[in-house]
Amino acid sequence: MKRNKSVFLSVPYILWMVVFTLIPLGVVGYYALTDPDTGIFTWSNIQNLAQYMPALGRSVLYALISAGICLVLGYPVAYYIAHRGPLAQKLLYMLVMLPMCMSFLLRTLAWVGLLQDTGIINNILDAIGIGRLPLIRTPAAVILGMVYNYLPYMILPLYATLVKLDGRLIEAAEDLGCTPGQTFSKVILPLSVPGILSGITMVFVPAVSTFYISQKLGGGKETVLVGDLIERLFKQADNPNMGAALSLVLMALVFVCTGIMNRFGGDEEGGVVV
C-alpha cells in the first residue's frame, strides 16, 4: 500500500521530467542528427562542428577560470560564515543570497554601466588623472561578469559543507600539536572537498553555457562563447540543425564534467582526514 502511494505521489514529478526534460532533449537530438532538407539521419551536423571548437574551448577555459576565482573568493567567505553564531550566520547567508533576488540581466547591465568607456569607474580614473582604461569588451570583463553572477553558487555549497564539520576533529588535531595551518590543510580542507566539487560544478555548468554576459561585457572574436554561437545559429543564421548539434555537444560536455565531479566528490560525508 505504501509503495503504491509513493508511486502515485511521484507521478507529477515523472510527468514534469518527461514533458520539460526528456521531450526537449529528444527534439534537440532529432534536429542535431537529421538533415535540414530531407529529414533523414546524418552525422554531417556533428562532423561540421570543427569550426566552432575554438569557441567551445574558450567557453571551457573561461568557465574554469571563473570557477577557480570563485573558489578562491568564496572559500574564505563560506568559512567565515560557518564559524559565526546562529544569528550572524542567518544574516550573512541572507546577504549572500540577496543579489540572486535581482534579475540576472540587471546585474549584468549594472557592470556595463560601471565598466563602459564613459562609465563610473572610468570617470573616476579620469578625474584622478589616471585616464580611461579599456575595461569593457575584454576577456577579463567577461570573466568578471561570470564571477560576480555565479559566486553565490560557490559560497552556498561550501557553507553547507563547512557548517557540518565535526568540531571535535579540529580540537583533536589541535590537541595533537597541529598548528592552525596544519589543522586546515590536514583536517578542514580534505573534509570540505565535497563542497568544493559541488561549488565548482554549480559555477562551471552555467558559466560554460552563458551567452548574455559575453554579449554585454565582451566584444570581438576573443570573447565569443559557445552560447553566443548557439543563439546565432537559431536566431540569425536560421540553422536549427547546426544549433542543435552544437547544443548536443555542449550538453555532453556538461554531463561528462558533472559525472567527473560526482565520481570524485562522493557524498558530503566522503571527505578524508589526511
PDB file of C-alpha atoms in Angstrom, residues 14-258:
ATOM      1  CA  ILE A  14       7.741  11.995 -13.617  1.00  0.00           C
ATOM      2  CA  LEU A  15       5.348  13.862 -15.925  1.00  0.00           C
ATOM      3  CA  TRP A  16       7.276  17.086 -15.357  1.00  0.00           C
ATOM      4  CA  MET A  17      10.588  15.412 -16.239  1.00  0.00           C
ATOM      5  CA  VAL A  18       9.134  13.799 -19.352  1.00  0.00           C
ATOM      6  CA  VAL A  19       7.442  16.946 -20.666  1.00  0.00           C
ATOM      7  CA  PHE A  20      10.095  19.520 -19.792  1.00  0.00           C
ATOM      8  CA  THR A  21      13.318  17.471 -19.893  1.00  0.00           C
ATOM      9  CA  LEU A  22      13.137  14.274 -21.924  1.00  0.00           C
ATOM     10  CA  ILE A  23      10.979  15.589 -24.773  1.00  0.00           C
ATOM     11  CA  PRO A  24      13.094  18.776 -25.273  1.00  0.00           C
ATOM     12  CA  LEU A  25      16.260  16.653 -25.213  1.00  0.00           C
ATOM     13  CA  GLY A  26      14.701  14.355 -27.783  1.00  0.00           C
ATOM     14  CA  VAL A  27      13.841  17.314 -30.027  1.00  0.00           C
ATOM     15  CA  VAL A  28      17.425  18.622 -29.765  1.00  0.00           C
ATOM     16  CA  GLY A  29      18.777  15.177 -30.613  1.00  0.00           C
ATOM     17  CA  TYR A  30      16.410  14.866 -33.581  1.00  0.00           C
ATOM     18  CA  TYR A  31      17.461  18.182 -35.128  1.00  0.00           C
ATOM     19  CA  ALA A  32      21.130  17.529 -34.393  1.00  0.00           C
ATOM     20  CA  LEU A  33      21.133  14.159 -36.169  1.00  0.00           C
ATOM     21  CA  THR A  34      18.925  14.895 -39.193  1.00  0.00           C
ATOM     22  CA  ASP A  35      19.452  16.644 -42.497  1.00  0.00           C
ATOM     23  CA  PRO A  36      17.685  20.040 -42.613  1.00  0.00           C
ATOM     24  CA  ASP A  37      16.385  19.430 -46.162  1.00  0.00           C
ATOM     25  CA  THR A  38      15.488  15.740 -46.235  1.00  0.00           C
ATOM     26  CA  GLY A  39      14.982  14.987 -42.539  1.00  0.00           C
ATOM     27  CA  ILE A  40      16.963  11.740 -42.801  1.00  0.00           C
ATOM     28  CA  PHE A  41      19.529  10.609 -40.228  1.00  0.00           C
ATOM     29  CA  THR A  42      23.026  12.037 -40.741  1.00  0.00           C
ATOM     30  CA  TRP A  43      26.254  12.717 -38.850  1.00  0.00           C
ATOM     31  CA  SER A  44      27.111  15.701 -41.036  1.00  0.00           C
ATOM     32  CA  ASN A  45      25.944  18.275 -38.491  1.00  0.00           C
ATOM     33  CA  ILE A  46      28.250  16.812 -35.842  1.00  0.00           C
ATOM     34  CA  GLN A  47      31.127  16.493 -38.310  1.00  0.00           C
ATOM     35  CA  ASN A  48      30.799  20.143 -39.341  1.00  0.00           C
ATOM     36  CA  LEU A  49      31.240  21.414 -35.768  1.00  0.00           C
ATOM     37  CA  ALA A  50      35.036  21.635 -36.062  1.00  0.00           C
ATOM     38  CA  GLN A  51      34.756  25.319 -36.993  1.00  0.00           C
ATOM     39  CA  TYR A  52      33.090  26.027 -33.634  1.00  0.00           C
ATOM     40  CA  MET A  53      35.633  24.194 -31.472  1.00  0.00           C
ATOM     41  CA  PRO A  54      37.672  27.363 -30.672  1.00  0.00           C
ATOM     42  CA  ALA A  55      34.585  28.964 -29.136  1.00  0.00           C
ATOM     43  CA  LEU A  56      33.850  25.768 -27.196  1.00  0.00           C
ATOM     44  CA  GLY A  57      37.407  25.633 -25.884  1.00  0.00           C
ATOM     45  CA  ARG A  58      37.223  29.311 -24.959  1.00  0.00           C
ATOM     46  CA  SER A  59      33.971  28.718 -23.094  1.00  0.00           C
ATOM     47  CA  VAL A  60      35.518  25.867 -21.105  1.00  0.00           C
ATOM     48  CA  LEU A  61      38.612  27.951 -20.323  1.00  0.00           C
ATOM     49  CA  TYR A  62      36.616  30.974 -19.151  1.00  0.00           C
ATOM     50  CA  ALA A  63      34.318  28.760 -17.088  1.00  0.00           C
ATOM     51  CA  LEU A  64      37.271  27.030 -15.404  1.00  0.00           C
ATOM     52  CA  ILE A  65      38.968  30.349 -14.650  1.00  0.00           C
ATOM     53  CA  SER A  66      35.728  31.733 -13.251  1.00  0.00           C
ATOM     54  CA  ALA A  67      35.221  28.630 -11.101  1.00  0.00           C
ATOM     55  CA  GLY A  68      38.788  28.911  -9.797  1.00  0.00           C
ATOM     56  CA  ILE A  69      38.369  32.582  -8.897  1.00  0.00           C
ATOM     57  CA  CYS A  70      35.008  31.866  -7.259  1.00  0.00           C
ATOM     58  CA  LEU A  71      36.669  29.137  -5.180  1.00  0.00           C
ATOM     59  CA  VAL A  72      39.459  31.452  -4.036  1.00  0.00           C
ATOM     60  CA  LEU A  73      36.978  34.194  -3.135  1.00  0.00           C
ATOM     61  CA  GLY A  74      34.164  32.010  -1.879  1.00  0.00           C
ATOM     62  CA  TYR A  75      36.022  29.624   0.424  1.00  0.00           C
ATOM     63  CA  PRO A  76      37.105  32.275   2.981  1.00  0.00           C
ATOM     64  CA  VAL A  77      33.594  33.769   2.911  1.00  0.00           C
ATOM     65  CA  ALA A  78      31.937  30.391   3.479  1.00  0.00           C
ATOM     66  CA  TYR A  79      34.454  29.537   6.214  1.00  0.00           C
ATOM     67  CA  TYR A  80      33.822  32.837   7.981  1.00  0.00           C
ATOM     68  CA  ILE A  81      30.030  32.422   7.839  1.00  0.00           C
ATOM     69  CA  ALA A  82      30.208  28.827   9.068  1.00  0.00           C
ATOM     70  CA  HIS A  83      32.119  29.917  12.190  1.00  0.00           C
ATOM     71  CA  ARG A  84      29.762  32.702  13.261  1.00  0.00           C
ATOM     72  CA  GLY A  85      26.901  32.437  15.702  1.00  0.00           C
ATOM     73  CA  PRO A  86      23.457  31.244  14.550  1.00  0.00           C
ATOM     74  CA  LEU A  87      22.038  34.765  14.177  1.00  0.00           C
ATOM     75  CA  ALA A  88      25.088  36.068  12.317  1.00  0.00           C
ATOM     76  CA  GLN A  89      25.008  33.026  10.041  1.00  0.00           C
ATOM     77  CA  LYS A  90      21.417  33.729   9.048  1.00  0.00           C
ATOM     78  CA  LEU A  91      22.190  37.393   8.358  1.00  0.00           C
ATOM     79  CA  LEU A  92      25.329  36.692   6.322  1.00  0.00           C
ATOM     80  CA  TYR A  93      23.604  33.866   4.443  1.00  0.00           C
ATOM     81  CA  MET A  94      20.828  36.264   3.510  1.00  0.00           C
ATOM     82  CA  LEU A  95      23.375  38.835   2.274  1.00  0.00           C
ATOM     83  CA  VAL A  96      24.947  36.184   0.023  1.00  0.00           C
ATOM     84  CA  MET A  97      21.523  35.275  -1.344  1.00  0.00           C
ATOM     85  CA  LEU A  98      20.374  38.887  -1.759  1.00  0.00           C
ATOM     86  CA  PRO A  99      21.988  39.579  -5.182  1.00  0.00           C
ATOM     87  CA  MET A 100      20.276  36.449  -6.536  1.00  0.00           C
ATOM     88  CA  CYS A 101      16.907  38.066  -5.830  1.00  0.00           C
ATOM     89  CA  MET A 102      17.705  40.635  -8.526  1.00  0.00           C
ATOM     90  CA  SER A 103      17.317  39.873 -12.211  1.00  0.00           C
ATOM     91  CA  PHE A 104      20.370  38.270 -13.835  1.00  0.00           C
ATOM     92  CA  LEU A 105      20.034  40.741 -16.704  1.00  0.00           C
ATOM     93  CA  LEU A 106      20.008  43.755 -14.403  1.00  0.00           C
ATOM     94  CA  ARG A 107      23.064  42.536 -12.519  1.00  0.00           C
ATOM     95  CA  THR A 108      24.969  42.193 -15.785  1.00  0.00           C
ATOM     96  CA  LEU A 109      23.798  45.565 -17.092  1.00  0.00           C
ATOM     97  CA  ALA A 110      24.970  47.162 -13.850  1.00  0.00           C
ATOM     98  CA  TRP A 111      28.511  46.080 -14.696  1.00  0.00           C
ATOM     99  CA  VAL A 112      28.113  47.534 -18.177  1.00  0.00           C
ATOM    100  CA  GLY A 113      27.393  50.889 -16.547  1.00  0.00           C
ATOM    101  CA  LEU A 114      30.446  50.520 -14.327  1.00  0.00           C
ATOM    102  CA  LEU A 115      32.945  49.314 -16.946  1.00  0.00           C
ATOM    103  CA  GLN A 116      31.985  51.088 -20.164  1.00  0.00           C
ATOM    104  CA  ASP A 117      34.284  53.777 -21.605  1.00  0.00           C
ATOM    105  CA  THR A 118      32.136  56.553 -20.162  1.00  0.00           C
ATOM    106  CA  GLY A 119      31.135  54.528 -17.103  1.00  0.00           C
ATOM    107  CA  ILE A 120      31.525  55.230 -13.422  1.00  0.00           C
ATOM    108  CA  ILE A 121      34.923  53.573 -12.965  1.00  0.00           C
ATOM    109  CA  ASN A 122      36.499  55.269 -15.975  1.00  0.00           C
ATOM    110  CA  ASN A 123      35.057  58.623 -14.934  1.00  0.00           C
ATOM    111  CA  ILE A 124      36.706  58.225 -11.524  1.00  0.00           C
ATOM    112  CA  LEU A 125      40.021  57.161 -13.092  1.00  0.00           C
ATOM    113  CA  ASP A 126      39.900  60.108 -15.462  1.00  0.00           C
ATOM    114  CA  ALA A 127      39.104  62.519 -12.617  1.00  0.00           C
ATOM    115  CA  ILE A 128      42.135  61.432 -10.559  1.00  0.00           C
ATOM    116  CA  GLY A 129      44.473  61.672 -13.551  1.00  0.00           C
ATOM    117  CA  ILE A 130      44.978  58.011 -14.432  1.00  0.00           C
ATOM    118  CA  GLY A 131      42.968  58.244 -17.632  1.00  0.00           C
ATOM    119  CA  ARG A 132      40.327  55.998 -19.121  1.00  0.00           C
ATOM    120  CA  LEU A 133      41.142  52.298 -19.467  1.00  0.00           C
ATOM    121  CA  PRO A 134      39.672  49.639 -21.814  1.00  0.00           C
ATOM    122  CA  LEU A 135      37.724  47.838 -19.099  1.00  0.00           C
ATOM    123  CA  ILE A 136      34.852  46.512 -21.194  1.00  0.00           C
ATOM    124  CA  ARG A 137      34.821  44.354 -24.347  1.00  0.00           C
ATOM    125  CA  THR A 138      37.677  42.243 -22.970  1.00  0.00           C
ATOM    126  CA  PRO A 139      38.003  38.627 -21.768  1.00  0.00           C
ATOM    127  CA  ALA A 140      38.672  39.934 -18.256  1.00  0.00           C
ATOM    128  CA  ALA A 141      35.322  41.744 -18.267  1.00  0.00           C
ATOM    129  CA  VAL A 142      33.507  38.550 -19.306  1.00  0.00           C
ATOM    130  CA  ILE A 143      35.210  36.550 -16.545  1.00  0.00           C
ATOM    131  CA  LEU A 144      34.402  39.312 -14.063  1.00  0.00           C
ATOM    132  CA  GLY A 145      30.744  39.108 -15.029  1.00  0.00           C
ATOM    133  CA  MET A 146      30.753  35.324 -14.578  1.00  0.00           C
ATOM    134  CA  VAL A 147      32.424  35.547 -11.178  1.00  0.00           C
ATOM    135  CA  TYR A 148      30.018  38.206  -9.947  1.00  0.00           C
ATOM    136  CA  ASN A 149      26.905  36.366 -11.091  1.00  0.00           C
ATOM    137  CA  TYR A 150      27.920  32.863 -10.037  1.00  0.00           C
ATOM    138  CA  LEU A 151      29.917  33.486  -6.837  1.00  0.00           C
ATOM    139  CA  PRO A 152      26.908  32.687  -4.571  1.00  0.00           C
ATOM    140  CA  TYR A 153      26.711  29.264  -6.245  1.00  0.00           C
ATOM    141  CA  MET A 154      30.188  28.568  -4.863  1.00  0.00           C
ATOM    142  CA  ILE A 155      29.642  30.013  -1.398  1.00  0.00           C
ATOM    143  CA  LEU A 156      26.394  28.189  -0.601  1.00  0.00           C
ATOM    144  CA  PRO A 157      27.572  24.545  -1.056  1.00  0.00           C
ATOM    145  CA  LEU A 158      30.860  25.356   0.666  1.00  0.00           C
ATOM    146  CA  TYR A 159      28.999  26.832   3.612  1.00  0.00           C
ATOM    147  CA  ALA A 160      26.660  23.826   3.765  1.00  0.00           C
ATOM    148  CA  THR A 161      29.687  21.512   3.993  1.00  0.00           C
ATOM    149  CA  LEU A 162      31.808  23.577   6.393  1.00  0.00           C
ATOM    150  CA  VAL A 163      28.987  24.199   8.851  1.00  0.00           C
ATOM    151  CA  LYS A 164      28.538  20.426   9.275  1.00  0.00           C
ATOM    152  CA  LEU A 165      32.176  19.693  10.134  1.00  0.00           C
ATOM    153  CA  ASP A 166      32.620  17.990  13.481  1.00  0.00           C
ATOM    154  CA  GLY A 167      34.397  20.448  15.757  1.00  0.00           C
ATOM    155  CA  ARG A 168      35.819  17.561  17.781  1.00  0.00           C
ATOM    156  CA  LEU A 169      38.097  16.650  14.866  1.00  0.00           C
ATOM    157  CA  ILE A 170      39.580  20.145  14.892  1.00  0.00           C
ATOM    158  CA  GLU A 171      40.018  20.024  18.661  1.00  0.00           C
ATOM    159  CA  ALA A 172      41.705  16.630  18.367  1.00  0.00           C
ATOM    160  CA  ALA A 173      44.121  17.962  15.747  1.00  0.00           C
ATOM    161  CA  GLU A 174      44.990  20.923  17.956  1.00  0.00           C
ATOM    162  CA  ASP A 175      45.471  18.656  20.996  1.00  0.00           C
ATOM    163  CA  LEU A 176      47.861  16.527  18.959  1.00  0.00           C
ATOM    164  CA  GLY A 177      50.030  19.570  18.265  1.00  0.00           C
ATOM    165  CA  CYS A 178      48.851  20.699  14.831  1.00  0.00           C
ATOM    166  CA  THR A 179      49.353  24.340  14.019  1.00  0.00           C
ATOM    167  CA  PRO A 180      46.376  26.280  12.596  1.00  0.00           C
ATOM    168  CA  GLY A 181      47.828  25.822   9.104  1.00  0.00           C
ATOM    169  CA  GLN A 182      48.252  22.077   9.586  1.00  0.00           C
ATOM    170  CA  THR A 183      44.746  21.762  11.025  1.00  0.00           C
ATOM    171  CA  PHE A 184      43.344  23.471   7.958  1.00  0.00           C
ATOM    172  CA  SER A 185      45.382  21.515   5.407  1.00  0.00           C
ATOM    173  CA  LYS A 186      45.057  18.083   7.042  1.00  0.00           C
ATOM    174  CA  VAL A 187      41.541  18.223   8.502  1.00  0.00           C
ATOM    175  CA  ILE A 188      39.329  21.080   7.320  1.00  0.00           C
ATOM    176  CA  LEU A 189      40.331  21.185   3.650  1.00  0.00           C
ATOM    177  CA  PRO A 190      40.056  17.412   2.984  1.00  0.00           C
ATOM    178  CA  LEU A 191      36.661  17.274   4.702  1.00  0.00           C
ATOM    179  CA  SER A 192      35.403  20.191   2.611  1.00  0.00           C
ATOM    180  CA  VAL A 193      36.315  18.589  -0.744  1.00  0.00           C
ATOM    181  CA  PRO A 194      32.686  17.540  -1.468  1.00  0.00           C
ATOM    182  CA  GLY A 195      31.580  21.157  -1.041  1.00  0.00           C
ATOM    183  CA  ILE A 196      34.430  22.371  -3.243  1.00  0.00           C
ATOM    184  CA  LEU A 197      33.489  19.986  -6.038  1.00  0.00           C
ATOM    185  CA  SER A 198      29.799  20.860  -5.722  1.00  0.00           C
ATOM    186  CA  GLY A 199      30.626  24.572  -5.900  1.00  0.00           C
ATOM    187  CA  ILE A 200      32.888  24.121  -8.935  1.00  0.00           C
ATOM    188  CA  THR A 201      30.133  22.172 -10.694  1.00  0.00           C
ATOM    189  CA  MET A 202      27.468  24.750  -9.868  1.00  0.00           C
ATOM    190  CA  VAL A 203      29.664  27.560 -11.231  1.00  0.00           C
ATOM    191  CA  PHE A 204      31.114  25.731 -14.225  1.00  0.00           C
ATOM    192  CA  VAL A 205      27.840  24.449 -15.685  1.00  0.00           C
ATOM    193  CA  PRO A 206      26.067  27.835 -16.090  1.00  0.00           C
ATOM    194  CA  ALA A 207      29.318  29.639 -16.944  1.00  0.00           C
ATOM    195  CA  VAL A 208      30.258  27.333 -19.821  1.00  0.00           C
ATOM    196  CA  SER A 209      26.874  27.826 -21.487  1.00  0.00           C
ATOM    197  CA  THR A 210      26.339  31.533 -20.809  1.00  0.00           C
ATOM    198  CA  PHE A 211      25.843  33.994 -23.644  1.00  0.00           C
ATOM    199  CA  TYR A 212      24.314  37.181 -22.237  1.00  0.00           C
ATOM    200  CA  ILE A 213      27.376  38.064 -20.158  1.00  0.00           C
ATOM    201  CA  SER A 214      29.722  37.702 -23.125  1.00  0.00           C
ATOM    202  CA  GLN A 215      27.421  39.779 -25.322  1.00  0.00           C
ATOM    203  CA  LYS A 216      27.178  42.690 -22.900  1.00  0.00           C
ATOM    204  CA  LEU A 217      30.675  42.687 -21.391  1.00  0.00           C
ATOM    205  CA  GLY A 218      32.635  41.193 -24.287  1.00  0.00           C
ATOM    206  CA  GLY A 219      33.218  42.107 -27.881  1.00  0.00           C
ATOM    207  CA  GLY A 220      35.196  40.693 -30.770  1.00  0.00           C
ATOM    208  CA  LYS A 221      36.226  37.152 -31.624  1.00  0.00           C
ATOM    209  CA  GLU A 222      38.201  36.617 -28.424  1.00  0.00           C
ATOM    210  CA  THR A 223      35.047  36.791 -26.290  1.00  0.00           C
ATOM    211  CA  VAL A 224      32.603  34.836 -28.486  1.00  0.00           C
ATOM    212  CA  LEU A 225      31.470  31.824 -26.472  1.00  0.00           C
ATOM    213  CA  VAL A 226      29.609  28.695 -27.475  1.00  0.00           C
ATOM    214  CA  GLY A 227      26.361  30.070 -26.060  1.00  0.00           C
ATOM    215  CA  ASP A 228      26.643  33.047 -28.426  1.00  0.00           C
ATOM    216  CA  LEU A 229      27.114  30.740 -31.417  1.00  0.00           C
ATOM    217  CA  ILE A 230      24.102  28.616 -30.479  1.00  0.00           C
ATOM    218  CA  GLU A 231      21.920  31.709 -30.223  1.00  0.00           C
ATOM    219  CA  ARG A 232      23.164  32.990 -33.580  1.00  0.00           C
ATOM    220  CA  LEU A 233      22.575  29.658 -35.306  1.00  0.00           C
ATOM    221  CA  PHE A 234      18.989  29.562 -34.093  1.00  0.00           C
ATOM    222  CA  LYS A 235      18.050  33.243 -34.447  1.00  0.00           C
ATOM    223  CA  GLN A 236      20.259  34.822 -37.093  1.00  0.00           C
ATOM    224  CA  ALA A 237      21.559  32.018 -39.313  1.00  0.00           C
ATOM    225  CA  ASP A 238      18.226  30.156 -39.270  1.00  0.00           C
ATOM    226  CA  ASN A 239      20.104  26.886 -38.928  1.00  0.00           C
ATOM    227  CA  PRO A 240      18.460  24.998 -36.051  1.00  0.00           C
ATOM    228  CA  ASN A 241      20.120  21.712 -37.036  1.00  0.00           C
ATOM    229  CA  MET A 242      23.631  23.044 -36.519  1.00  0.00           C
ATOM    230  CA  GLY A 243      22.494  24.912 -33.416  1.00  0.00           C
ATOM    231  CA  ALA A 244      21.020  21.692 -32.032  1.00  0.00           C
ATOM    232  CA  ALA A 245      24.211  19.778 -32.864  1.00  0.00           C
ATOM    233  CA  LEU A 246      26.322  22.335 -31.009  1.00  0.00           C
ATOM    234  CA  SER A 247      23.862  22.236 -28.099  1.00  0.00           C
ATOM    235  CA  LEU A 248      24.140  18.434 -28.025  1.00  0.00           C
ATOM    236  CA  VAL A 249      27.930  18.612 -27.811  1.00  0.00           C
ATOM    237  CA  LEU A 250      27.672  21.201 -25.047  1.00  0.00           C
ATOM    238  CA  MET A 251      25.211  19.033 -23.117  1.00  0.00           C
ATOM    239  CA  ALA A 252      27.532  16.037 -23.461  1.00  0.00           C
ATOM    240  CA  LEU A 253      30.410  18.148 -22.132  1.00  0.00           C
ATOM    241  CA  VAL A 254      28.336  19.268 -19.148  1.00  0.00           C
ATOM    242  CA  PHE A 255      27.257  15.686 -18.398  1.00  0.00           C
ATOM    243  CA  VAL A 256      30.854  14.462 -18.556  1.00  0.00           C
ATOM    244  CA  CYS A 257      32.111  17.241 -16.261  1.00  0.00           C
ATOM    245  CA  THR A 258      29.262  16.668 -13.821  1.00  0.00           C
TER     246      THR A 258
END
